[in-house]
mmCIF file of C-alpha atoms and ligand atoms in Angstrom:
data_model
loop_
_atom_site.group_PDB
_atom_site.id
_atom_site.type_symbol
_atom_site.label_atom_id
_atom_site.label_comp_id
_atom_site.label_asym_id
_atom_site.label_seq_id
_atom_site.Cartn_x
_atom_site.Cartn_y
_atom_site.Cartn_z
ATOM 1 C CA MET A 882 263.777 78.981 330.384
ATOM 2 C CA ASN A 883 266.408 78.852 327.656
ATOM 3 C CA TYR A 884 264.335 77.286 324.875
ATOM 4 C CA ILE A 885 265.891 75.445 322.026
ATOM 5 C CA PHE A 886 268.169 77.427 319.709
ATOM 6 C CA PRO A 887 266.756 80.864 320.608
ATOM 7 C CA LYS A 888 269.777 82.692 319.302
ATOM 8 C CA LEU A 889 269.887 80.515 316.205
ATOM 9 C CA LYS A 890 266.437 81.715 315.164
ATOM 10 C CA GLN A 891 267.394 85.286 315.864
ATOM 11 C CA LYS A 892 270.605 85.153 313.900
ATOM 12 C CA PHE A 893 268.954 83.547 310.872
ATOM 13 C CA LYS A 894 267.784 87.089 310.167
ATOM 14 C CA ASN A 895 271.312 88.482 310.186
ATOM 15 C CA ASP A 896 273.711 86.295 308.289
ATOM 16 C CA ASP A 897 276.372 88.963 308.098
ATOM 17 C CA PHE A 898 277.517 88.058 311.578
ATOM 18 C CA ILE A 899 280.101 85.309 311.316
ATOM 19 C CA SER A 900 282.050 84.341 314.380
ATOM 20 C CA GLU A 901 285.530 82.939 313.854
ATOM 21 C CA LYS A 902 285.005 80.980 317.045
ATOM 22 C CA ILE A 903 282.410 78.672 315.496
ATOM 23 C CA TYR A 904 284.714 77.819 312.576
ATOM 24 C CA TYR A 905 287.445 77.117 315.086
ATOM 25 C CA LEU A 906 285.148 74.863 317.146
ATOM 26 C CA VAL A 907 283.900 72.930 314.108
ATOM 27 C CA ASP A 908 287.504 72.364 312.986
ATOM 28 C CA LYS A 909 288.475 71.276 316.486
ATOM 29 C CA LEU A 910 285.542 68.884 316.609
ATOM 30 C CA THR A 911 286.468 67.485 313.186
ATOM 31 C CA ASN A 912 290.043 66.846 314.285
ATOM 32 C CA GLU A 913 289.501 65.642 317.840
ATOM 33 C CA ALA A 914 285.950 64.189 317.717
ATOM 34 C CA ASN A 915 285.100 65.970 320.952
ATOM 35 C CA LEU A 916 284.556 69.340 322.601
ATOM 36 C CA GLU A 917 284.019 70.610 326.115
ATOM 37 C CA LYS A 918 280.452 71.059 327.325
ATOM 38 C CA ASP A 919 280.616 74.836 327.116
ATOM 39 C CA GLU A 920 282.025 74.647 323.572
ATOM 40 C CA PHE A 921 279.080 72.528 322.367
ATOM 41 C CA LEU A 922 276.767 74.977 324.067
ATOM 42 C CA TYR A 923 278.490 77.904 322.383
ATOM 43 C CA ILE A 924 277.808 76.317 318.982
ATOM 44 C CA LEU A 925 274.131 75.693 319.723
ATOM 45 C CA ASN A 926 273.621 79.162 321.154
ATOM 46 C CA ASN A 927 275.405 81.094 318.449
ATOM 47 C CA ILE A 928 275.559 79.263 315.111
ATOM 48 C CA THR A 929 274.339 81.170 312.037
ATOM 49 C CA LYS A 930 273.124 79.947 308.657
ATOM 50 C CA LYS A 931 276.520 80.269 307.009
ATOM 51 C CA GLU A 932 278.214 78.482 309.867
ATOM 52 C CA ILE A 933 275.616 75.732 309.627
ATOM 53 C CA GLU A 934 276.684 75.168 306.009
ATOM 54 C CA TYR A 935 280.273 74.859 307.209
ATOM 55 C CA LEU A 936 279.257 72.372 309.916
ATOM 56 C CA PHE A 937 277.227 70.295 307.441
ATOM 57 C CA LYS A 938 280.139 70.126 304.986
ATOM 58 C CA ALA A 939 282.505 69.004 307.724
ATOM 59 C CA SER A 940 280.041 66.324 308.794
ATOM 60 C CA TYR A 941 279.430 65.110 305.231
ATOM 61 C CA ASN A 942 283.184 64.873 304.613
ATOM 62 C CA ILE A 943 283.671 62.705 307.695
ATOM 63 C CA LYS A 944 280.836 60.421 306.631
ATOM 64 C CA TYR A 945 282.391 60.185 303.154
ATOM 65 C CA THR A 946 285.760 59.179 304.634
ATOM 66 C CA TYR A 947 284.244 56.057 306.214
ATOM 67 C CA TYR A 948 281.127 55.201 304.219
ATOM 68 C CA GLN A 949 281.434 57.254 301.012
ATOM 69 C CA ASN A 950 278.030 57.863 299.425
ATOM 70 C CA ARG A 951 276.667 54.408 300.317
ATOM 71 C CA VAL A 952 273.327 54.109 302.111
ATOM 72 C CA TYR A 953 272.451 50.918 303.970
ATOM 73 C CA LEU A 954 268.820 49.821 303.798
ATOM 74 C CA ARG A 955 266.997 48.141 306.694
ATOM 75 C CA GLY A 956 263.547 46.640 306.228
ATOM 76 C CA LEU A 957 261.354 47.943 309.066
ATOM 77 C CA ILE A 958 258.515 45.796 310.442
ATOM 78 C CA GLU A 959 256.207 47.373 313.035
ATOM 79 C CA ILE A 960 254.878 44.234 314.690
ATOM 80 C CA SER A 961 252.541 45.670 317.344
ATOM 81 C CA ASN A 962 251.102 48.997 318.455
ATOM 82 C CA TYR A 963 250.158 47.733 321.915
ATOM 83 C CA CYS A 964 252.273 49.534 324.497
ATOM 84 C CA LYS A 965 252.265 49.512 328.283
ATOM 85 C CA MET A 966 254.486 52.586 328.542
ATOM 86 C CA GLY A 967 253.501 56.202 329.055
ATOM 87 C CA CYS A 968 255.725 58.379 326.873
ATOM 88 C CA LYS A 969 253.645 61.554 326.851
ATOM 89 C CA TYR A 970 254.630 62.483 323.289
ATOM 90 C CA CYS A 971 253.697 59.145 321.741
ATOM 91 C CA GLY A 972 250.470 58.468 319.868
ATOM 92 C CA ILE A 973 250.383 54.772 320.824
ATOM 93 C CA ASN A 974 251.087 55.045 324.554
ATOM 94 C CA TYR A 975 248.847 52.999 326.857
ATOM 95 C CA LYS A 976 246.451 55.861 327.542
ATOM 96 C CA ILE A 977 245.510 56.557 323.914
ATOM 97 C CA LYS A 978 242.011 55.304 323.166
ATOM 98 C CA THR A 979 241.641 56.646 319.610
ATOM 99 C CA ILE A 980 243.685 54.013 317.746
ATOM 100 C CA LYS A 981 242.866 50.445 316.827
ATOM 101 C CA ARG A 982 245.442 48.113 318.304
ATOM 102 C CA TYR A 983 247.032 45.274 316.300
ATOM 103 C CA ARG A 984 249.815 42.766 316.639
ATOM 104 C CA LEU A 985 251.418 40.399 314.134
ATOM 105 C CA SER A 986 251.870 36.665 314.621
ATOM 106 C CA VAL A 987 255.241 35.004 314.075
ATOM 107 C CA ASP A 988 253.944 33.677 310.729
ATOM 108 C CA GLU A 989 252.976 37.196 309.620
ATOM 109 C CA ILE A 990 256.345 38.603 310.711
ATOM 110 C CA LEU A 991 258.136 35.879 308.780
ATOM 111 C CA GLU A 992 256.063 36.703 305.704
ATOM 112 C CA CYS A 993 257.155 40.373 305.925
ATOM 113 C CA CYS A 994 260.794 39.279 306.227
ATOM 114 C CA LYS A 995 260.471 37.065 303.141
ATOM 115 C CA GLN A 996 259.047 39.962 301.148
ATOM 116 C CA GLY A 997 261.864 42.190 302.385
ATOM 117 C CA TYR A 998 264.455 39.554 301.516
ATOM 118 C CA HIS A 999 262.993 39.332 298.028
ATOM 119 C CA LEU A 1000 263.491 43.115 297.728
ATOM 120 C CA GLY A 1001 267.159 42.628 298.655
ATOM 121 C CA TYR A 1002 267.158 43.699 302.315
ATOM 122 C CA LYS A 1003 269.715 41.986 304.537
ATOM 123 C CA THR A 1004 268.670 43.583 307.815
ATOM 124 C CA PHE A 1005 265.248 43.498 309.426
ATOM 125 C CA VAL A 1006 264.359 45.957 312.148
ATOM 126 C CA ILE A 1007 261.567 44.429 314.205
ATOM 127 C CA GLN A 1008 259.920 47.198 316.164
ATOM 128 C CA SER A 1009 257.019 47.322 318.590
ATOM 129 C CA GLY A 1010 255.446 49.183 321.446
ATOM 130 C CA GLU A 1011 256.258 47.530 324.772
ATOM 131 C CA ASP A 1012 253.885 44.623 324.315
ATOM 132 C CA SER A 1013 254.059 41.872 326.968
ATOM 133 C CA TYR A 1014 252.446 39.438 324.511
ATOM 134 C CA TYR A 1015 255.894 38.909 322.974
ATOM 135 C CA THR A 1016 257.431 36.638 325.586
ATOM 136 C CA ASP A 1017 260.999 35.432 325.267
ATOM 137 C CA ASP A 1018 259.724 32.097 323.936
ATOM 138 C CA ILE A 1019 257.677 33.718 321.148
ATOM 139 C CA LEU A 1020 260.542 36.003 320.166
ATOM 140 C CA ILE A 1021 263.084 33.169 320.219
ATOM 141 C CA GLU A 1022 260.859 31.149 317.892
ATOM 142 C CA MET A 1023 260.595 34.197 315.605
ATOM 143 C CA ILE A 1024 264.355 34.845 315.577
ATOM 144 C CA GLN A 1025 265.239 31.217 314.958
ATOM 145 C CA ARG A 1026 262.758 30.851 312.113
ATOM 146 C CA ILE A 1027 264.024 34.025 310.397
ATOM 147 C CA LYS A 1028 267.652 32.941 310.730
ATOM 148 C CA LYS A 1029 266.863 29.402 309.548
ATOM 149 C CA GLU A 1030 265.142 30.612 306.384
ATOM 150 C CA MET A 1031 267.484 33.573 305.728
ATOM 151 C CA PRO A 1032 270.821 32.785 307.411
ATOM 152 C CA ASP A 1033 272.662 35.710 305.809
ATOM 153 C CA VAL A 1034 270.548 38.469 307.404
ATOM 154 C CA ARG A 1035 271.001 40.592 310.507
ATOM 155 C CA ILE A 1036 268.130 40.896 312.973
ATOM 156 C CA THR A 1037 267.623 44.143 314.845
ATOM 157 C CA LEU A 1038 265.077 44.254 317.657
ATOM 158 C CA SER A 1039 263.498 47.440 318.946
ATOM 159 C CA LEU A 1040 261.068 46.218 321.588
ATOM 160 C CA GLY A 1041 261.861 48.481 324.513
ATOM 161 C CA GLU A 1042 263.051 47.807 328.036
ATOM 162 C CA ARG A 1043 263.469 44.159 329.086
ATOM 163 C CA SER A 1044 265.488 42.381 331.756
ATOM 164 C CA LYS A 1045 269.151 41.584 331.154
ATOM 165 C CA GLU A 1046 268.262 37.891 331.182
ATOM 166 C CA SER A 1047 265.728 38.441 328.430
ATOM 167 C CA TYR A 1048 268.196 40.468 326.323
ATOM 168 C CA GLN A 1049 270.732 37.669 326.798
ATOM 169 C CA LYS A 1050 268.288 34.964 325.656
ATOM 170 C CA LEU A 1051 267.323 36.950 322.550
ATOM 171 C CA PHE A 1052 270.986 37.530 321.741
ATOM 172 C CA ASP A 1053 271.788 33.830 322.181
ATOM 173 C CA ALA A 1054 268.915 32.986 319.844
ATOM 174 C CA GLY A 1055 270.564 34.968 317.046
ATOM 175 C CA THR A 1056 269.615 38.640 317.406
ATOM 176 C CA ASP A 1057 272.432 40.877 316.204
ATOM 177 C CA ARG A 1058 271.378 44.386 317.143
ATOM 178 C CA TYR A 1059 269.070 46.218 319.532
ATOM 179 C CA LEU A 1060 267.712 49.743 319.219
ATOM 180 C CA LEU A 1061 266.650 51.551 322.366
ATOM 181 C CA ARG A 1062 266.571 55.303 322.082
ATOM 182 C CA HIS A 1063 267.583 56.958 325.322
ATOM 183 C CA GLU A 1064 265.176 59.771 324.199
ATOM 184 C CA THR A 1065 266.971 62.403 326.276
ATOM 185 C CA ALA A 1066 270.052 62.382 328.476
ATOM 186 C CA SER A 1067 268.572 65.055 330.743
ATOM 187 C CA ARG A 1068 266.963 63.553 333.829
ATOM 188 C CA ARG A 1069 264.729 66.623 334.216
ATOM 189 C CA LEU A 1070 263.473 66.398 330.638
ATOM 190 C CA TYR A 1071 263.077 62.603 330.785
ATOM 191 C CA ASN A 1072 260.880 62.924 333.858
ATOM 192 C CA TYR A 1073 258.854 65.693 332.217
ATOM 193 C CA LEU A 1074 258.225 63.653 329.043
ATOM 194 C CA HIS A 1075 257.427 60.304 330.649
ATOM 195 C CA ALA A 1076 254.897 58.818 333.043
ATOM 196 C CA SER A 1077 255.998 58.728 336.672
ATOM 197 C CA PHE A 1078 256.281 54.914 336.647
ATOM 198 C CA MET A 1079 259.028 55.114 333.990
ATOM 199 C CA SER A 1080 262.675 55.269 335.014
ATOM 200 C CA PHE A 1081 265.514 57.300 333.526
ATOM 201 C CA ASP A 1082 268.008 55.073 335.340
ATOM 202 C CA ASN A 1083 266.469 51.832 334.109
ATOM 203 C CA ARG A 1084 266.635 53.002 330.502
ATOM 204 C CA ARG A 1085 270.346 53.699 330.890
ATOM 205 C CA GLU A 1086 270.810 50.380 332.673
ATOM 206 C CA CYS A 1087 269.190 48.608 329.697
ATOM 207 C CA LEU A 1088 271.591 50.278 327.267
ATOM 208 C CA LYS A 1089 274.535 49.315 329.452
ATOM 209 C CA ASN A 1090 273.297 45.714 329.625
ATOM 210 C CA LEU A 1091 272.830 45.507 325.863
ATOM 211 C CA LYS A 1092 276.391 46.664 325.292
ATOM 212 C CA GLU A 1093 277.781 44.240 327.877
ATOM 213 C CA ILE A 1094 275.986 41.313 326.239
ATOM 214 C CA GLY A 1095 277.580 42.136 322.905
ATOM 215 C CA TYR A 1096 274.766 43.550 320.790
ATOM 216 C CA GLN A 1097 275.364 46.205 318.183
ATOM 217 C CA VAL A 1098 273.499 48.862 320.091
ATOM 218 C CA GLY A 1099 271.464 51.809 318.877
ATOM 219 C CA ALA A 1100 270.560 54.793 321.050
ATOM 220 C CA GLY A 1101 268.960 58.061 319.994
ATOM 221 C CA PHE A 1102 267.031 61.153 320.979
ATOM 222 C CA MET A 1103 264.343 63.651 320.046
ATOM 223 C CA VAL A 1104 265.074 67.218 319.053
ATOM 224 C CA GLY A 1105 262.734 70.083 319.861
ATOM 225 C CA SER A 1106 260.562 68.418 322.492
ATOM 226 C CA PRO A 1107 258.579 70.713 324.820
ATOM 227 C CA THR A 1108 260.814 72.492 327.392
ATOM 228 C CA GLN A 1109 264.009 71.050 325.871
ATOM 229 C CA THR A 1110 266.938 73.452 326.151
ATOM 230 C CA ASN A 1111 270.292 73.675 324.427
ATOM 231 C CA GLU A 1112 271.850 72.450 327.673
ATOM 232 C CA ASP A 1113 269.713 69.306 327.449
ATOM 233 C CA LEU A 1114 270.960 68.671 323.915
ATOM 234 C CA VAL A 1115 274.552 69.076 325.028
ATOM 235 C CA GLU A 1116 273.811 66.370 327.640
ATOM 236 C CA ASP A 1117 272.786 64.092 324.758
ATOM 237 C CA LEU A 1118 276.098 64.661 322.991
ATOM 238 C CA ILE A 1119 278.129 64.046 326.158
ATOM 239 C CA TYR A 1120 276.175 60.884 326.997
ATOM 240 C CA LEU A 1121 276.449 59.477 323.462
ATOM 241 C CA LYS A 1122 280.182 60.074 323.344
ATOM 242 C CA GLU A 1123 280.505 58.131 326.590
ATOM 243 C CA LEU A 1124 278.114 55.306 325.611
ATOM 244 C CA ASP A 1125 279.683 54.978 322.145
ATOM 245 C CA PRO A 1126 276.786 53.105 320.501
ATOM 246 C CA HIS A 1127 276.963 51.627 317.004
ATOM 247 C CA MET A 1128 273.835 53.431 315.792
ATOM 248 C CA ILE A 1129 272.071 56.651 316.719
ATOM 249 C CA GLY A 1130 268.550 57.604 315.656
ATOM 250 C CA ILE A 1131 267.810 61.324 315.756
ATOM 251 C CA GLY A 1132 264.335 62.580 315.021
ATOM 252 C CA PRO A 1133 262.465 65.816 315.552
ATOM 253 C CA TYR A 1134 259.730 65.878 318.179
ATOM 254 C CA LEU A 1135 256.500 65.774 316.176
ATOM 255 C CA CYS A 1136 253.440 66.857 318.084
ATOM 256 C CA HIS A 1137 250.545 64.377 318.245
ATOM 257 C CA GLU A 1138 247.254 66.091 319.012
ATOM 258 C CA ASP A 1139 245.770 63.064 320.827
ATOM 259 C CA THR A 1140 248.538 63.075 323.450
ATOM 260 C CA GLU A 1141 248.771 65.121 326.609
ATOM 261 C CA LEU A 1142 251.477 67.246 324.954
ATOM 262 C CA ARG A 1143 248.976 68.450 322.335
ATOM 263 C CA GLY A 1144 249.340 72.047 321.189
ATOM 264 C CA ASN A 1145 253.128 72.155 321.440
ATOM 265 C CA GLU A 1146 255.362 73.214 318.567
ATOM 266 C CA SER A 1147 257.188 70.404 316.773
ATOM 267 C CA GLY A 1148 260.974 70.375 316.390
ATOM 268 C CA THR A 1149 262.427 71.839 313.209
ATOM 269 C CA LEU A 1150 264.484 70.410 310.376
ATOM 270 C CA SER A 1151 267.452 72.738 310.869
ATOM 271 C CA GLU A 1152 267.720 71.935 314.581
ATOM 272 C CA SER A 1153 267.530 68.195 313.887
ATOM 273 C CA LEU A 1154 270.126 68.352 311.113
ATOM 274 C CA ILE A 1155 272.525 70.301 313.305
ATOM 275 C CA MET A 1156 272.316 67.490 315.850
ATOM 276 C CA VAL A 1157 272.842 64.875 313.080
ATOM 277 C CA ALA A 1158 275.977 66.755 312.017
ATOM 278 C CA LEU A 1159 277.343 67.121 315.557
ATOM 279 C CA VAL A 1160 276.752 63.427 316.275
ATOM 280 C CA ARG A 1161 278.566 62.454 313.054
ATOM 281 C CA LEU A 1162 281.524 64.539 314.173
ATOM 282 C CA ILE A 1163 281.722 63.160 317.728
ATOM 283 C CA LEU A 1164 281.272 59.541 316.579
ATOM 284 C CA PRO A 1165 282.627 59.536 313.016
ATOM 285 C CA LYS A 1166 281.952 55.857 312.266
ATOM 286 C CA VAL A 1167 278.477 55.607 313.777
ATOM 287 C CA LEU A 1168 275.533 54.340 311.720
ATOM 288 C CA LEU A 1169 273.124 57.246 311.413
ATOM 289 C CA PRO A 1170 269.669 56.802 309.910
ATOM 290 C CA ALA A 1171 267.925 59.469 307.889
ATOM 291 C CA THR A 1172 264.816 58.917 310.002
ATOM 292 C CA THR A 1173 261.214 58.626 308.851
ATOM 293 C CA ALA A 1174 260.382 61.426 311.310
ATOM 294 C CA LEU A 1175 262.672 63.756 309.338
ATOM 295 C CA GLY A 1176 260.872 62.713 306.138
ATOM 296 C CA SER A 1177 257.521 63.330 307.830
ATOM 297 C CA LEU A 1178 258.596 66.807 308.953
ATOM 298 C CA HIS A 1179 259.832 67.899 305.519
ATOM 299 C CA THR A 1180 259.376 66.391 302.027
ATOM 300 C CA ILE A 1181 263.127 66.152 301.519
ATOM 301 C CA GLY A 1182 264.104 65.854 305.185
ATOM 302 C CA ARG A 1183 265.720 62.459 304.692
ATOM 303 C CA GLU A 1184 267.671 63.576 301.626
ATOM 304 C CA LYS A 1185 268.971 66.570 303.571
ATOM 305 C CA ALA A 1186 270.028 64.210 306.354
ATOM 306 C CA LEU A 1187 272.004 62.113 303.846
ATOM 307 C CA LYS A 1188 273.726 65.269 302.628
ATOM 308 C CA THR A 1189 274.500 66.145 306.227
ATOM 309 C CA GLY A 1190 275.969 62.894 307.513
ATOM 310 C CA ALA A 1191 273.332 60.145 307.683
ATOM 311 C CA ASN A 1192 274.046 56.807 305.972
ATOM 312 C CA VAL A 1193 271.091 54.479 306.703
ATOM 313 C CA MET A 1194 267.446 54.402 305.593
ATOM 314 C CA MET A 1195 264.625 52.180 306.803
ATOM 315 C CA PRO A 1196 262.007 51.379 304.180
ATOM 316 C CA ASN A 1197 258.825 50.046 305.730
ATOM 317 C CA ILE A 1198 257.937 46.410 304.992
ATOM 318 C CA SER A 1199 255.043 46.109 307.464
ATOM 319 C CA PRO A 1200 251.661 45.020 306.094
ATOM 320 C CA THR A 1201 250.165 48.140 304.497
ATOM 321 C CA GLU A 1202 246.832 47.723 306.305
ATOM 322 C CA ASN A 1203 248.501 48.189 309.705
ATOM 323 C CA ARG A 1204 250.903 51.006 308.983
ATOM 324 C CA ALA A 1205 248.609 53.932 309.760
ATOM 325 C CA LYS A 1206 247.872 52.361 313.156
ATOM 326 C CA TYR A 1207 251.531 52.639 314.195
ATOM 327 C CA GLU A 1208 251.009 56.339 314.664
ATOM 328 C CA ILE A 1209 253.634 57.373 317.179
ATOM 329 C CA TYR A 1210 253.323 60.872 315.661
ATOM 330 C CA GLN A 1211 250.839 62.337 313.198
ATOM 331 C CA ASN A 1212 251.271 62.799 309.424
ATOM 332 C CA LYS A 1213 253.708 59.901 309.250
ATOM 333 C CA ILE A 1214 254.823 59.205 305.675
ATOM 334 C CA CYS A 1215 254.637 55.922 303.732
ATOM 335 C CA THR A 1216 251.537 54.595 305.531
ATOM 336 C CA ALA A 1217 249.594 53.820 302.334
ATOM 337 C CA ASP A 1218 252.496 52.329 300.355
ATOM 338 C CA THR A 1219 253.308 48.701 299.660
ATOM 339 C CA SER A 1220 256.797 47.407 300.438
ATOM 340 C CA ASN A 1221 257.583 47.563 296.708
ATOM 341 C CA GLN A 1222 256.505 51.175 296.450
ATOM 342 C CA CYS A 1223 258.598 52.098 299.497
ATOM 343 C CA ARG A 1224 261.631 50.439 297.942
ATOM 344 C CA ASN A 1225 261.189 52.322 294.635
ATOM 345 C CA CYS A 1226 260.549 55.637 296.356
ATOM 346 C CA ILE A 1227 263.595 55.334 298.597
ATOM 347 C CA GLU A 1228 265.810 54.230 295.717
ATOM 348 C CA GLY A 1229 264.801 57.371 293.795
ATOM 349 C CA ARG A 1230 265.386 59.650 296.761
ATOM 350 C CA ILE A 1231 268.837 58.177 297.427
ATOM 351 C CA ALA A 1232 269.877 58.518 293.773
ATOM 352 C CA GLY A 1233 268.439 62.044 293.668
ATOM 353 C CA VAL A 1234 271.078 63.281 296.094
ATOM 354 C CA GLY A 1235 273.984 61.431 294.477
ATOM 355 C CA HIS A 1236 274.029 58.465 296.850
ATOM 356 C CA VAL A 1237 273.870 54.728 296.106
ATOM 357 C CA ILE A 1238 272.119 51.853 297.850
ATOM 358 C CA ASP A 1239 274.321 49.335 299.635
ATOM 359 C CA LEU A 1240 272.487 46.037 300.078
ATOM 360 C CA GLY A 1241 275.077 44.518 302.390
ATOM 361 C CA VAL A 1242 274.234 43.735 306.018
ATOM 362 C CA GLY A 1243 275.576 47.164 306.955
ATOM 363 C CA ASP A 1244 277.445 46.417 310.154
ATOM 364 C CA HIS A 1245 279.311 49.191 311.938
ATOM 365 C CA ILE A 1246 282.581 49.672 310.046
ATOM 366 C CA ASP A 1247 284.794 48.425 312.913
ATOM 367 C CA LEU A 1248 282.822 45.172 313.077
ATOM 368 C CA GLU A 1249 283.088 44.750 309.288
ATOM 369 C CA ARG A 1250 286.851 44.813 309.686
ATOM 370 C CA ILE A 1251 286.780 42.228 312.462
ATOM 371 C CA THR A 1252 284.704 39.951 310.210
ATOM 372 C CA ASP A 1253 287.076 40.529 307.277
ATOM 373 C CA ASN A 1254 290.121 39.676 309.371
ATOM 374 C CA ASP A 1255 288.499 36.516 310.655
HETATM 375 S S1 SF4 B 2152 257.591 55.779 322.483
HETATM 376 FE FE1 SF4 B 2152 257.696 53.545 322.437
HETATM 377 S S2 SF4 B 2152 257.654 52.935 324.600
HETATM 378 FE FE2 SF4 B 2152 256.973 55.057 324.536
HETATM 379 S S3 SF4 B 2152 254.728 54.894 324.473
HETATM 380 FE FE3 SF4 B 2152 255.455 55.020 322.340
HETATM 381 S S4 SF4 B 2152 255.713 52.921 321.635
HETATM 382 FE FE4 SF4 B 2152 255.538 52.908 323.867
#
């Protein structure tokens, strides 16, 4: 099995080897925003530390062209850790018996939004395990109440797979965006990482439906999951280029010892950042979060992502008492902080790497222009 970045690890020890071909491919990618499959694979199989620096600079420059050093903030509310799905890597999947389950009422969610609004956030990301408690009617009430009290905000839902009819109703009620990570574009890897009742095709169908309805859509994938190969990661790049989502969340696989994938190595920061950089280059205007998983993997993982090409951060505004229970992976950061503390911490981290907070709604840049022209 060709495990992830085998040659990369080997060549870290010998930085003298610089291949002109990688510089050529990075330049080509910068100019054309695409490469052939075998060219992506060549980069992943052969890139060295010095070439990584070159790739990261190219990616940062592209981000700067469209978004400069601005970082959009989204207030994240984890509304329930009940989940009926069986993602084998996830610490809140339906089989896990070691966590205490919780869910927030519409009143509690609204309270979190008000606190976030007070802190200046203009986007709320409402995230949950796949919890059937949240029927369309409950969610519509939630969306309408948020929009009535705070009409100038954007609502992002991240509630998993639902029917097209349900997505349509939630959109009609005022939802602006929907995040649904595809997790992996490799059918083999998807089937390995998920329970047999879950469907690779349905996940893709959901993303297609969301785009057709008119949402700003977010996809995304894990880096370094067990058995993942460089070929699998190239599939992610090809799929994302084709799907052309507005947002892409990239996080390292972080091993959770209560799951059936216990004992596996987690993904690494360098591998994840390389994928952040490549995604920035294939979709130059995409919204790319510096994910909490990157911050959980490395103390300055999120800052490094900003320096690489990310332009979004998601401070947590969930009730502090529930945060540790939303343990999709272990050693998650920010679980003991209040919303205020998260805001201050993130502000400091952003400033520390020469970036500035943008408290606008943070739409994809092409949509901003449409709104301006209207
Ligand atoms: S990753 Fe999401 S859908 Fe999968 S088990 Fe965890 S919470 Fe549920």
